[in-house]
Coordinates of C-alpha atoms and ligand atoms in Angstrom, one line a residue:
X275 CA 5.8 -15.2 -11.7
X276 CA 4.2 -18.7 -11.1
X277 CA 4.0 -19.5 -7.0
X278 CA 3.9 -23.2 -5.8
X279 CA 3.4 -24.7 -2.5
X280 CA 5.6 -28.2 -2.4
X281 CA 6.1 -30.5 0.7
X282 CA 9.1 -32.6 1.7
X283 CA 12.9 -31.8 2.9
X284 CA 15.1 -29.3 1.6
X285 CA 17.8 -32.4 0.7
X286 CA 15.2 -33.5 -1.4
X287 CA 14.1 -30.6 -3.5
X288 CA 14.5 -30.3 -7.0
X289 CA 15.2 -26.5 -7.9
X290 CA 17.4 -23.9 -9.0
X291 CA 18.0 -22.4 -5.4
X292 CA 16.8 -23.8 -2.0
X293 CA 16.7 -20.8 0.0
X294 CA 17.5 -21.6 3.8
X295 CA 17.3 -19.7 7.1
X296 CA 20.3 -19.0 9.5
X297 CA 20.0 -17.0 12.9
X298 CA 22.4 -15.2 14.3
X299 CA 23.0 -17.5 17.2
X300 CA 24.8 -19.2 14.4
X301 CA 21.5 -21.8 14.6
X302 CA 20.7 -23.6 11.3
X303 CA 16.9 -23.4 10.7
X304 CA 15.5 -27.2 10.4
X305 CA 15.6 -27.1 6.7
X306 CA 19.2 -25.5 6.6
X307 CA 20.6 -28.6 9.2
X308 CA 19.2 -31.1 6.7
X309 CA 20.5 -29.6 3.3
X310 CA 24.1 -29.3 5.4
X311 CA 23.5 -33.0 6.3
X312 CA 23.5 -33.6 2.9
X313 CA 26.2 -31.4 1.8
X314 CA 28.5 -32.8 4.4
X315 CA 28.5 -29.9 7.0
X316 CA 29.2 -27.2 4.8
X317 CA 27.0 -24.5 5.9
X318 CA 28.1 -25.4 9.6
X319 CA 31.4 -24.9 8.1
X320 CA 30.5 -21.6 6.9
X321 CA 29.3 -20.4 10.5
X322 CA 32.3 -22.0 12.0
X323 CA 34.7 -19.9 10.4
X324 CA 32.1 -17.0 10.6
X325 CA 32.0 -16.7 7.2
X326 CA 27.9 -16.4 7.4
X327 CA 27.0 -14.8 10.7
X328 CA 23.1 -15.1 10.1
X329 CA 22.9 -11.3 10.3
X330 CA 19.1 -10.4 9.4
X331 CA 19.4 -9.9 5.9
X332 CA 23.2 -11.0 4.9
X333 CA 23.0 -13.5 1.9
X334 CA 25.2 -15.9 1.3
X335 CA 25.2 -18.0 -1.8
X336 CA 27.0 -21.5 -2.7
X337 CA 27.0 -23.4 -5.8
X338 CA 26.6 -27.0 -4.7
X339 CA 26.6 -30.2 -7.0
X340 CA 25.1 -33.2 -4.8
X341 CA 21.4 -33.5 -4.5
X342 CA 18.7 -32.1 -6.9
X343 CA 19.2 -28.7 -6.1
X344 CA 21.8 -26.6 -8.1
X345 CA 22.3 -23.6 -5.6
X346 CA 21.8 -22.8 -1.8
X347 CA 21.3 -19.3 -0.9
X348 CA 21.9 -19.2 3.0
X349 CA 19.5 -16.2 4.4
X350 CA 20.6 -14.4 7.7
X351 CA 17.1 -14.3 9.8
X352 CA 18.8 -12.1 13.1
X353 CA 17.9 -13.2 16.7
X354 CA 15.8 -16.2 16.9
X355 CA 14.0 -15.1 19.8
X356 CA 12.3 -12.2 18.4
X357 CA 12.1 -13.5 14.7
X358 CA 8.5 -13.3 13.8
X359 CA 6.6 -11.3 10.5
X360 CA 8.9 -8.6 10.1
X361 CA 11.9 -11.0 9.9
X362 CA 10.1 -13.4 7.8
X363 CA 9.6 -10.8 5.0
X364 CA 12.6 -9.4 5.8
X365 CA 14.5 -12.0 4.8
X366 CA 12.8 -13.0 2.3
X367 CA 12.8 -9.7 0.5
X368 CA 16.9 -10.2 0.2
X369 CA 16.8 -13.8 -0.9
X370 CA 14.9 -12.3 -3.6
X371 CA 16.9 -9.9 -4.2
X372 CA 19.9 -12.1 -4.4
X373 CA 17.9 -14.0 -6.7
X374 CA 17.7 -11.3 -8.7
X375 CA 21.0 -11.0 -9.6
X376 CA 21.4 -14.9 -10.2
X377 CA 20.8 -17.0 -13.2
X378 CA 18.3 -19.1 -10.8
X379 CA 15.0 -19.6 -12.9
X380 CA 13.6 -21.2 -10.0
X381 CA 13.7 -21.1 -6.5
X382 CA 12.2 -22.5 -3.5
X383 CA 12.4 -21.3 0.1
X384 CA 12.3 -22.9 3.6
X385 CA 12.1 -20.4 5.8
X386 CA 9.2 -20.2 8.2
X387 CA 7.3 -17.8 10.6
X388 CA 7.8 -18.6 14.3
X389 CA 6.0 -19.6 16.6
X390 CA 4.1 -21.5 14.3
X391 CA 0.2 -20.7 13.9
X392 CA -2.8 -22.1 12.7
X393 CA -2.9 -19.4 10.0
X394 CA 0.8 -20.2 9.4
X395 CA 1.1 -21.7 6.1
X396 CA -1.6 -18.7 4.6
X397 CA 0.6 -16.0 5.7
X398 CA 3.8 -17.7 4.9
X399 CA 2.3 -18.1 1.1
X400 CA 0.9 -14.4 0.9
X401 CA 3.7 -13.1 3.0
X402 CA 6.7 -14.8 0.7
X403 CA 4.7 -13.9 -2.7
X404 CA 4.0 -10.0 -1.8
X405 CA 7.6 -9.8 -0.6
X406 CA 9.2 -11.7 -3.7
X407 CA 6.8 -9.4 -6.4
X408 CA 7.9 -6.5 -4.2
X409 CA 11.7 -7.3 -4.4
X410 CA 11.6 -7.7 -8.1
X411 CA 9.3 -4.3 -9.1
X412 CA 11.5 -1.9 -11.4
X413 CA 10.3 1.6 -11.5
X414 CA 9.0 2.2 -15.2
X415 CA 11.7 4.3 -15.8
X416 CA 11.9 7.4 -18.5
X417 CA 15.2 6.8 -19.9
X418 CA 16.9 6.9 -23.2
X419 CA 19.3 3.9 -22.9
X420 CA 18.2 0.5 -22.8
X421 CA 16.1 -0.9 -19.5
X422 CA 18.4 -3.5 -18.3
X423 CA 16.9 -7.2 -18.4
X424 CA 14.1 -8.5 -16.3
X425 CA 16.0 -11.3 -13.9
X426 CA 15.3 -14.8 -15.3
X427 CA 13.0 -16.1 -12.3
X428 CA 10.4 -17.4 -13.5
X429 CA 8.7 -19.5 -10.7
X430 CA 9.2 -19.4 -6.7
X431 CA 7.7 -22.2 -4.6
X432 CA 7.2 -22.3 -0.7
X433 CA 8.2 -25.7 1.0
X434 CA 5.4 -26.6 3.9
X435 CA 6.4 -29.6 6.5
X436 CA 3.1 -31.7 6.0
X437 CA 1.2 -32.3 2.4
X438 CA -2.0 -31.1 4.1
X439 CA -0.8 -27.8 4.9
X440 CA -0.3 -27.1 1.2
X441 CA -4.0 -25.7 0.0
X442 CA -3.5 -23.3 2.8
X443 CA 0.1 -22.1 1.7
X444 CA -1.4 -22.0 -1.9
X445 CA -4.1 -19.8 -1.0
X446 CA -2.1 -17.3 0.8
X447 CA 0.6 -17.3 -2.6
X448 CA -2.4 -16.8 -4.8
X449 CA -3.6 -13.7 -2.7
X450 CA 0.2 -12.6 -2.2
X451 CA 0.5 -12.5 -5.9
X452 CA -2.6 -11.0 -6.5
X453 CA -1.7 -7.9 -3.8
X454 CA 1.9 -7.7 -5.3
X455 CA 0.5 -7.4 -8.4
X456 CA -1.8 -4.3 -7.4
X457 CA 1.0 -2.8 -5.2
X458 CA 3.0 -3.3 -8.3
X459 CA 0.3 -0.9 -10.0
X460 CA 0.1 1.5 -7.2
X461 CA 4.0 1.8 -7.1
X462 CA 4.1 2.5 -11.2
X463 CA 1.3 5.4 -10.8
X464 CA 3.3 7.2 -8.3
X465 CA 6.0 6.9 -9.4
X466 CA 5.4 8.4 -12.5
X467 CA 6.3 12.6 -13.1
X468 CA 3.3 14.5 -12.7
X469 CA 3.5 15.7 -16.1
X470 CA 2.4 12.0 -16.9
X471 CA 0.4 10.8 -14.3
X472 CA -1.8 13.8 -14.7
X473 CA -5.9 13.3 -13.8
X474 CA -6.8 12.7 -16.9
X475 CA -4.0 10.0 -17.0
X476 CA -5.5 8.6 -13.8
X477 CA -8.5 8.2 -15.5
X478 CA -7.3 7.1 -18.5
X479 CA -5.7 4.2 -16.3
X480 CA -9.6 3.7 -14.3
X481 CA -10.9 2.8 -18.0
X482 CA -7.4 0.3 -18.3
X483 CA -8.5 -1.9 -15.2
X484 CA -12.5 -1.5 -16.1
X485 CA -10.9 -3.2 -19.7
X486 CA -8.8 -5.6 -18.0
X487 CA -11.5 -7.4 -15.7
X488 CA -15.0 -7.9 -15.9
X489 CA -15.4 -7.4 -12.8
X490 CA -14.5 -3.9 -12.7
X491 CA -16.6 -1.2 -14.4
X492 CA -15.1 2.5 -14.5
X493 CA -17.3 5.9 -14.5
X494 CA -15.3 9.3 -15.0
X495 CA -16.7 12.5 -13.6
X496 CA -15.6 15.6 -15.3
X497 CA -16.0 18.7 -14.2
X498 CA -19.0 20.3 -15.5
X499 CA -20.5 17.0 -13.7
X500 CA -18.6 18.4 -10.4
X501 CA -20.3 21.6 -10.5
X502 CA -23.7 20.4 -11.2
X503 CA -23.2 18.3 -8.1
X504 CA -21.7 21.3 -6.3
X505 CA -18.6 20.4 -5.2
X506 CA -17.1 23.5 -4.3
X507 CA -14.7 22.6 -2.3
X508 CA -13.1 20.2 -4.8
X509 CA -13.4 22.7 -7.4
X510 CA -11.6 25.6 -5.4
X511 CA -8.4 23.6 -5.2
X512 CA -8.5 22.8 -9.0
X513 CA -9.2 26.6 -9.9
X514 CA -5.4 27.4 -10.6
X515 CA -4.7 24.8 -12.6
X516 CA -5.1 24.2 -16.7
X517 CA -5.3 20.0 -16.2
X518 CA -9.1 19.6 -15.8
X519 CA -9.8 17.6 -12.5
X520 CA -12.0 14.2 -12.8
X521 CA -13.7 12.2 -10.2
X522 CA -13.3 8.8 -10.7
X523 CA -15.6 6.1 -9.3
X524 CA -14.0 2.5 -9.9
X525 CA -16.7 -0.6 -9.3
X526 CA -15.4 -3.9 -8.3
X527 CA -18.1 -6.5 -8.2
X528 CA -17.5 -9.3 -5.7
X529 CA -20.6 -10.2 -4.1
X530 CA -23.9 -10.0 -4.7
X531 CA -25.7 -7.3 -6.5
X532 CA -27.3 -5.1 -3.2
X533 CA -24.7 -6.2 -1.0
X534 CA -23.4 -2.8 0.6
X535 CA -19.8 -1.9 -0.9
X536 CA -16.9 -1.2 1.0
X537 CA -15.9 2.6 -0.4
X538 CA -12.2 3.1 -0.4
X539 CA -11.9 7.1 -0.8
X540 CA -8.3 7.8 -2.6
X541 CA -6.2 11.1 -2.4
X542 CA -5.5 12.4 -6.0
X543 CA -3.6 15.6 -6.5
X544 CA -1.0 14.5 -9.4
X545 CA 1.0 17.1 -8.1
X546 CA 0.6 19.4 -5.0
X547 CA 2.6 22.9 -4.8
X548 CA 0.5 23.9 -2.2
X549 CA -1.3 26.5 -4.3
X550 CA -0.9 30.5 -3.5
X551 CA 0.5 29.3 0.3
X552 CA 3.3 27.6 -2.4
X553 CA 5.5 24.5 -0.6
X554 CA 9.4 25.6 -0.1
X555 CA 11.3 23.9 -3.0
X556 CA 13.3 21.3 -0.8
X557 CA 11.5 18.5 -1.7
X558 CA 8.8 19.3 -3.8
X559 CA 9.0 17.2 -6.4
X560 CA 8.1 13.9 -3.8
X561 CA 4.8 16.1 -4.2
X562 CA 4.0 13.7 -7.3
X563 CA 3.3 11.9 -5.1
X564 CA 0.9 13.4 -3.5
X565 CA -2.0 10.9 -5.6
X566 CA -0.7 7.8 -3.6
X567 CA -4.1 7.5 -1.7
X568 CA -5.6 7.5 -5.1
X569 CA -2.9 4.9 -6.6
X570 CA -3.8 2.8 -3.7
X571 CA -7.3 2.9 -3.9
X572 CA -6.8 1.4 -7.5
X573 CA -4.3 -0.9 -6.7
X574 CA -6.7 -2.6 -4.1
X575 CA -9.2 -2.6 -6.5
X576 CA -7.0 -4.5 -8.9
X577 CA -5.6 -6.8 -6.6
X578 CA -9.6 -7.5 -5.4
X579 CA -10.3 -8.1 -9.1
X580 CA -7.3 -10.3 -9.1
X581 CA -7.9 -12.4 -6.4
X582 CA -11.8 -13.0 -7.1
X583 CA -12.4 -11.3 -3.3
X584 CA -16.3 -12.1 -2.5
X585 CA -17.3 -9.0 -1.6
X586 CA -18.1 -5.5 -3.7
X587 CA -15.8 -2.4 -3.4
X588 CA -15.7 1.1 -5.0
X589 CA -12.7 2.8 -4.9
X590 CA -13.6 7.1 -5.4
X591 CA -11.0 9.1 -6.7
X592 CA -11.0 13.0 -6.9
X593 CA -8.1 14.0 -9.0
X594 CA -6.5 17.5 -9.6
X595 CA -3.5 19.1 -9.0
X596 CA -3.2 22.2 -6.8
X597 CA -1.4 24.8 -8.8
X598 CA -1.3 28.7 -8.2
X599 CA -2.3 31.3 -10.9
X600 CA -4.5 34.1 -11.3
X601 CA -7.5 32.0 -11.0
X602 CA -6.2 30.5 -8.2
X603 CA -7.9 30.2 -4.6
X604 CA -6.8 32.5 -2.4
X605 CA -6.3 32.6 1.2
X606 CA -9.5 33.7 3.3
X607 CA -11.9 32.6 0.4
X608 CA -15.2 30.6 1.6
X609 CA -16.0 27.9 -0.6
X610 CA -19.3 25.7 0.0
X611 CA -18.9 22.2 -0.3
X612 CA -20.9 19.3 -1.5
X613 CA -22.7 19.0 1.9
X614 CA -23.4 22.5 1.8
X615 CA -21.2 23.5 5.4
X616 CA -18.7 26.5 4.1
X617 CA -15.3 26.6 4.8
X618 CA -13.0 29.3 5.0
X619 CA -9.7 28.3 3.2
X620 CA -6.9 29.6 5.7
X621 CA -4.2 27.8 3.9
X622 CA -4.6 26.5 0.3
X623 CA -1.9 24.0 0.8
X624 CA -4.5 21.9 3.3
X625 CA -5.9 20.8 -0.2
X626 CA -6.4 17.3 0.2
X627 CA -9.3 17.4 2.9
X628 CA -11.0 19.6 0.3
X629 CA -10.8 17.4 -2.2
X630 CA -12.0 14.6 0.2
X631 CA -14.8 16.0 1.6
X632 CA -16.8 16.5 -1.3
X633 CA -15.5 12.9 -2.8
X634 CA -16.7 11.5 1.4
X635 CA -20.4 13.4 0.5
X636 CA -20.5 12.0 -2.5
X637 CA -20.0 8.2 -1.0
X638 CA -23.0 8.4 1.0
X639 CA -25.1 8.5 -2.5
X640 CA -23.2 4.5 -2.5
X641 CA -25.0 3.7 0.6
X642 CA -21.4 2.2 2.2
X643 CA -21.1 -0.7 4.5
X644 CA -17.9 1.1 5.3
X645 CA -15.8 4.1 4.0
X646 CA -11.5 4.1 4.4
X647 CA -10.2 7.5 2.8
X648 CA -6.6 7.0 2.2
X649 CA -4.6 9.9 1.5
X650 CA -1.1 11.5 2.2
X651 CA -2.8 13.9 4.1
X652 CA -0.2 15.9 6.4
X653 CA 3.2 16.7 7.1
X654 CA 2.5 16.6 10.8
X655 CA 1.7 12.9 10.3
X656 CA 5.2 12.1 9.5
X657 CA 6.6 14.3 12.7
X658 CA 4.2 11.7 14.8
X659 CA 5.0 8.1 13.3
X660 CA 7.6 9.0 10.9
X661 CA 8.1 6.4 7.7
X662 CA 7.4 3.3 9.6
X663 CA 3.4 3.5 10.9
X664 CA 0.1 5.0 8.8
X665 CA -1.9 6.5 10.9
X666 CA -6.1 5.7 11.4
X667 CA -8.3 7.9 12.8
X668 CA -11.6 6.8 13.6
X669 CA -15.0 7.9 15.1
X670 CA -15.6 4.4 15.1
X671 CA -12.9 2.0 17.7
X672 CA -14.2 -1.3 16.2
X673 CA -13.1 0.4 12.4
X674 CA -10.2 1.5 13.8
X675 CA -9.1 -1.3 15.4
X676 CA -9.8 -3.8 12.1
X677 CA -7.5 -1.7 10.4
X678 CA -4.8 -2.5 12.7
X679 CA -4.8 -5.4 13.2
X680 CA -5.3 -5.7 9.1
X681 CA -1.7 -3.9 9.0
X682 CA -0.4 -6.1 12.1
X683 CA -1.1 -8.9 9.9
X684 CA -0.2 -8.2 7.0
X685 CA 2.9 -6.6 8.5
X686 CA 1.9 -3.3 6.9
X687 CA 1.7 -1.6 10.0
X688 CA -1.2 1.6 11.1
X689 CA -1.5 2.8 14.5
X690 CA -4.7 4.5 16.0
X691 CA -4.5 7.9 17.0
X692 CA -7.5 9.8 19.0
X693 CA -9.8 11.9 17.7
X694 CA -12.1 13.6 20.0
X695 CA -14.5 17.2 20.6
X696 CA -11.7 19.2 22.0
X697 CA -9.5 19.0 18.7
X698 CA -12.3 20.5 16.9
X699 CA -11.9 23.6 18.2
X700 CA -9.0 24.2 16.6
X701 CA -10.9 24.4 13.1
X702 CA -13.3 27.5 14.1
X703 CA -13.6 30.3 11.7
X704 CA -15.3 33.7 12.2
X705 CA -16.6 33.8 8.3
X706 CA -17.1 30.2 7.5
X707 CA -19.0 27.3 9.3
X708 CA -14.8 26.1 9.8
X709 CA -11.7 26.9 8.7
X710 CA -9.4 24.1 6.3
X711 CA -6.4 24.6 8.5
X712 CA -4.6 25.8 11.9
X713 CA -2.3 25.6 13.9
X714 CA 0.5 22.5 14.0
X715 CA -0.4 21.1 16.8
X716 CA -2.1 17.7 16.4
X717 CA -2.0 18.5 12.6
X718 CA -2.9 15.2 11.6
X719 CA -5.6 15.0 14.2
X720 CA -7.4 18.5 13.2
X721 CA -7.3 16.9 9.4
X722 CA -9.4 14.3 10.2
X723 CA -11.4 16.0 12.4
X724 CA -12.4 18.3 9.2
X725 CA -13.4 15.1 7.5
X726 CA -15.2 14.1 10.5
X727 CA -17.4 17.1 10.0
X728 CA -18.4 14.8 6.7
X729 CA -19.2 11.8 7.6
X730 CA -21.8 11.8 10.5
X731 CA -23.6 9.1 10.6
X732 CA -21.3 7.0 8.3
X733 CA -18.8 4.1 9.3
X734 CA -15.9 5.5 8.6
X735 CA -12.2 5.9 8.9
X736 CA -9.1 8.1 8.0
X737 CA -5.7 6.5 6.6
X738 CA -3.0 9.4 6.8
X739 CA 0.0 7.4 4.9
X740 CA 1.8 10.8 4.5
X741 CA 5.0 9.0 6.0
X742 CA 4.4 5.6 4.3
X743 CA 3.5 6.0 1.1
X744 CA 7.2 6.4 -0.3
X745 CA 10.9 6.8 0.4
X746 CA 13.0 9.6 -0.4
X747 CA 16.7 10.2 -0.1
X748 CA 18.8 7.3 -2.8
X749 CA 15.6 4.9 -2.4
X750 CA 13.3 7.5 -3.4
X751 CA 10.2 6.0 -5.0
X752 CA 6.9 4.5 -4.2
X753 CA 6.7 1.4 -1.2
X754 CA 2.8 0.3 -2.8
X755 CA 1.9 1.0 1.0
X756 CA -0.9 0.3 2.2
X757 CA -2.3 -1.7 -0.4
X758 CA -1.1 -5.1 1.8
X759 CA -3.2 -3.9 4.6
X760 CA -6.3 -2.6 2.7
X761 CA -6.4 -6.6 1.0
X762 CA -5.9 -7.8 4.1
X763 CA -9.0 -5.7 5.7
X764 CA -10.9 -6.5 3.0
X765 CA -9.9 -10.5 3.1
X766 CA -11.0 -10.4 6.8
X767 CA -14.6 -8.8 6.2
X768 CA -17.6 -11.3 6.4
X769 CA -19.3 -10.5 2.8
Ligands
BES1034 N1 0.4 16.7 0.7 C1 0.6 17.5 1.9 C2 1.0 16.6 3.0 C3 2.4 16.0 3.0 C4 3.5 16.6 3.5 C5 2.5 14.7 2.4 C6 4.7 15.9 3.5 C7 3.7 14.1 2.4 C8 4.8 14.7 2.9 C9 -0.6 18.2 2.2 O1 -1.4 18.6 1.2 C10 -0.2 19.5 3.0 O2 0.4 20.3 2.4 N2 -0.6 19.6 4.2 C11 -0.2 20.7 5.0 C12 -1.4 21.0 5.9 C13 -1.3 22.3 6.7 C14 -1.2 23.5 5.7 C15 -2.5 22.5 7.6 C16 1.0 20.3 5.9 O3 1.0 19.2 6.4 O4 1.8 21.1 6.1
MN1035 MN1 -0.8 20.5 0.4
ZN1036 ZN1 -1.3 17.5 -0.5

């Protein structure tokens, strides 16, 4: 997909499919009262006879023969009063999708955020581009008949009111496209069966990107490497499993060779059963994917490579799947970690802190301006915030607070939940220095708390995307979340 910035009136555009905004007042957005000046009053017609009502969403798409343009897709944007980000790539997530579906090779849209800002014409380029790439991502389906065809679109252009607003609006499509393009990659790793995307697959795909860019170099840890670096804790959840686990350290060089990276620590069990405490089957299979912290960690670092972002990031992936067997960890077992603090194993299914505290030890040895773990971390994250919000949890409120208003912005939205002393209780063992699990309450709270107890001293913070990370139900696959608000915490950060 090519993405082009372009100034002037709707009447006067020459494209495939001007795409318009209509609220449901039944108010024509500016550009949507000109191009029905010029088509003598036919989308007021349309509203007249409540034909379009403007609802956020509804499409509505004429075939008209004056002017340059050869089609009008009419976008319902909701109320006007409280039409803002959400709306904005709301809509334009169904123009593309009605675009889709067209013979339109082109298209160029109109719509706007309001109120207008000074970042305005940045964030309507990025927002339009991640939301059109988003709209037109297939799943790389497994299937014996044929794939049907990719849609003809071919370029999509954003229409700014004055010519010097258009470097801006072209700089937010190139970083759009660049983020769509990694979420694209997230979304394909996750959504492949876990008897593909395996970790040796995931690393298979580390060495892909390290071939793809120069700026990216890949290093694979296997796991006689893990034991001589003593990562018990990682090992212990990979003990039931044949699939040998891998740690993979992904380099993206943006800045200057001693600047400090910014570590992005990714989740990575290609499948979690839950070990000997095994998951009830309802469900289990959306424990593929279970690796989306990992596939987002790799789709920011593509989407970085992409966009040439100035500064240097290392994405750290443990991968493993937690499988039960007769070598598998047990309940009650004390493993010893990286760091060297035990931990008593209450409940082999709290695998993914396991796996990220000796993958967090191992980030110090990076010497990190910052470290973000990302993982679908706990069930008791979706009772709190549901599909809608990730959660952060941070010892650090200036961390915490980035990160949100990274997700505000890029309308990929986190929410900051406390962490303080008294949850920590709630991990004491009597054979280990803590236990990995306990009870529900605050479950997503007491995870990060045992991650807390591995990064003293380092700026840090937790991403729980355990609600976020996909859909289930008929829409069941991977949303690329939060790889829009990782870029845009990155894009933010001084180099
Ligand atoms: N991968 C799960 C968390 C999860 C649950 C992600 C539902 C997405 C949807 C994690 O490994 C897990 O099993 N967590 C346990 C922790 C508990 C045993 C302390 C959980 O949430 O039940
Ligand atoms: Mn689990
Ligand atoms: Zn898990």
């Amino acid at each position: 997909m090519r993405f082009y910035a372009v100034s002037g009136s709707a009447a006067q555009q020459r494209t495939d499919c001007a795409i318009v905004g209509l609220y449901e007042s039944g108010t024509l957005s500016v550009a949507a009262a000109q191009l029905d000046a010029a088509l003598g009053g036919r989308i007021a017609r349309l509203v007249k006879r409540r034909d379009a009502r403007g609802k956020a969403g509804e499409v509505l798409l004429l075939d008209v023969e004056a002017g340059h343009c050869e089609r009008v897709l009419v976008v319902g944007l909701g109320k006007k009063d409280s039409f803002g980000r959400k709306q904005y790539k709301k809509a334009l997530v169904a123009a593309a999708t009605a675009l889709a579906r067209t013979g339109a090779r082109d298209a160029v849209s109109f719509l706007s955020i309001e109120p207008v800002t000074e970042t305005d014409a940045y964030y309507r380029g990025r927002l339009a581009a991640e939301a059109v790439g988003g709209a037109l991502y297939r799943v790389p389906a497994i299937r014996s008949s044929r794939q049907p065809p990719a849609p003809p679109l071919k370029s999509f252009g954003i229409a700014v009111s004055h010519k010097d607003q258009k470097p801006e609006a072209e700089r937010g499509l190139e970083h759009g496209r660049g983020i769509a393009a990694g979420a694209a990659l997230t979304r394909d790793l996750a959504n492949l069966p876990a008897n593909v995307c395996t970790p040796g697959y995931l690393a298979k795909q580390a060495r892909e990107l390290a071939r793809a860019y120069r700026s990216v170099t890949a290093e694979v840890l296997d796991e006689p490497e893990l034991k001589r670096l003593k990562m018990g804790a990682f090992l212990s959840v990979t003990a039931g499993t044949e699939e040998p686990a891998k740690l993979i350290v992904l380099r993206y060089r943006g800045g200057a060779a001693g600047d400090a990276p910014v570590v992005l620590v990714g989740k990575g069990v290609t499948f979690d059963s839950g070990g000997i405490s095994l998951k009830q089957p309802p469900g289990m299979d959306e424990m593929k994917f279970d690796m989306t912290g990992a596939a987002s960690v790799f789709g920011a670092v593509k989407a970085a490579a992409e966009i040439g972002l100035p500064l240097n990031v290392v994405g750290v992936v443990p991968a493993c799947e937690n499988m039960p067997s007769g070598r598998a960890t047990k309940p009650g077992d004390v493993v010893r970690s990286m760091s060297g603090q035990t931990i008593e194993v209450i409940n082999t299914d709290a695998e993914g802190r396991l796996i990220l505290c000796d993958a967090l030890t191992y980030a110090r040895r990076l010497k990190p301006a910052v470290v973000v773990d990302v993982a679908t971390l706990t069930g008791a994250c979706v009772i709190a915030l549901g599909a809608h919000t990730s959660a952060v949890m941070s010892s650090d409120d200036d961390l915490a607070a980035e990160l949100t208003a990274a997700g505000r912005r890029a309308e990929d939205r986190a929410w900051h939940m406390p962490m303080a002393e008294e949850y920590h209780d709630q991990l004491k063992s009597n054979f280990a220095d803590f236990a990995n699990a306990c009870g529900r309450e605050g479950g997503a709270i007491t995870a990060a708390c045992f991650l807390a107890k591995f990064t003293e001293g380092l700026r840090w913070a937790h991403m729980d995307i355990a609600g976020t990370a996909y859909l289930s139900g008929s829409h069941k696959g991977s949303t690329g979340r939060p790889v829009p608000l990782l870029m845009d915490f990155l894009i933010h950060r001084k180099p």
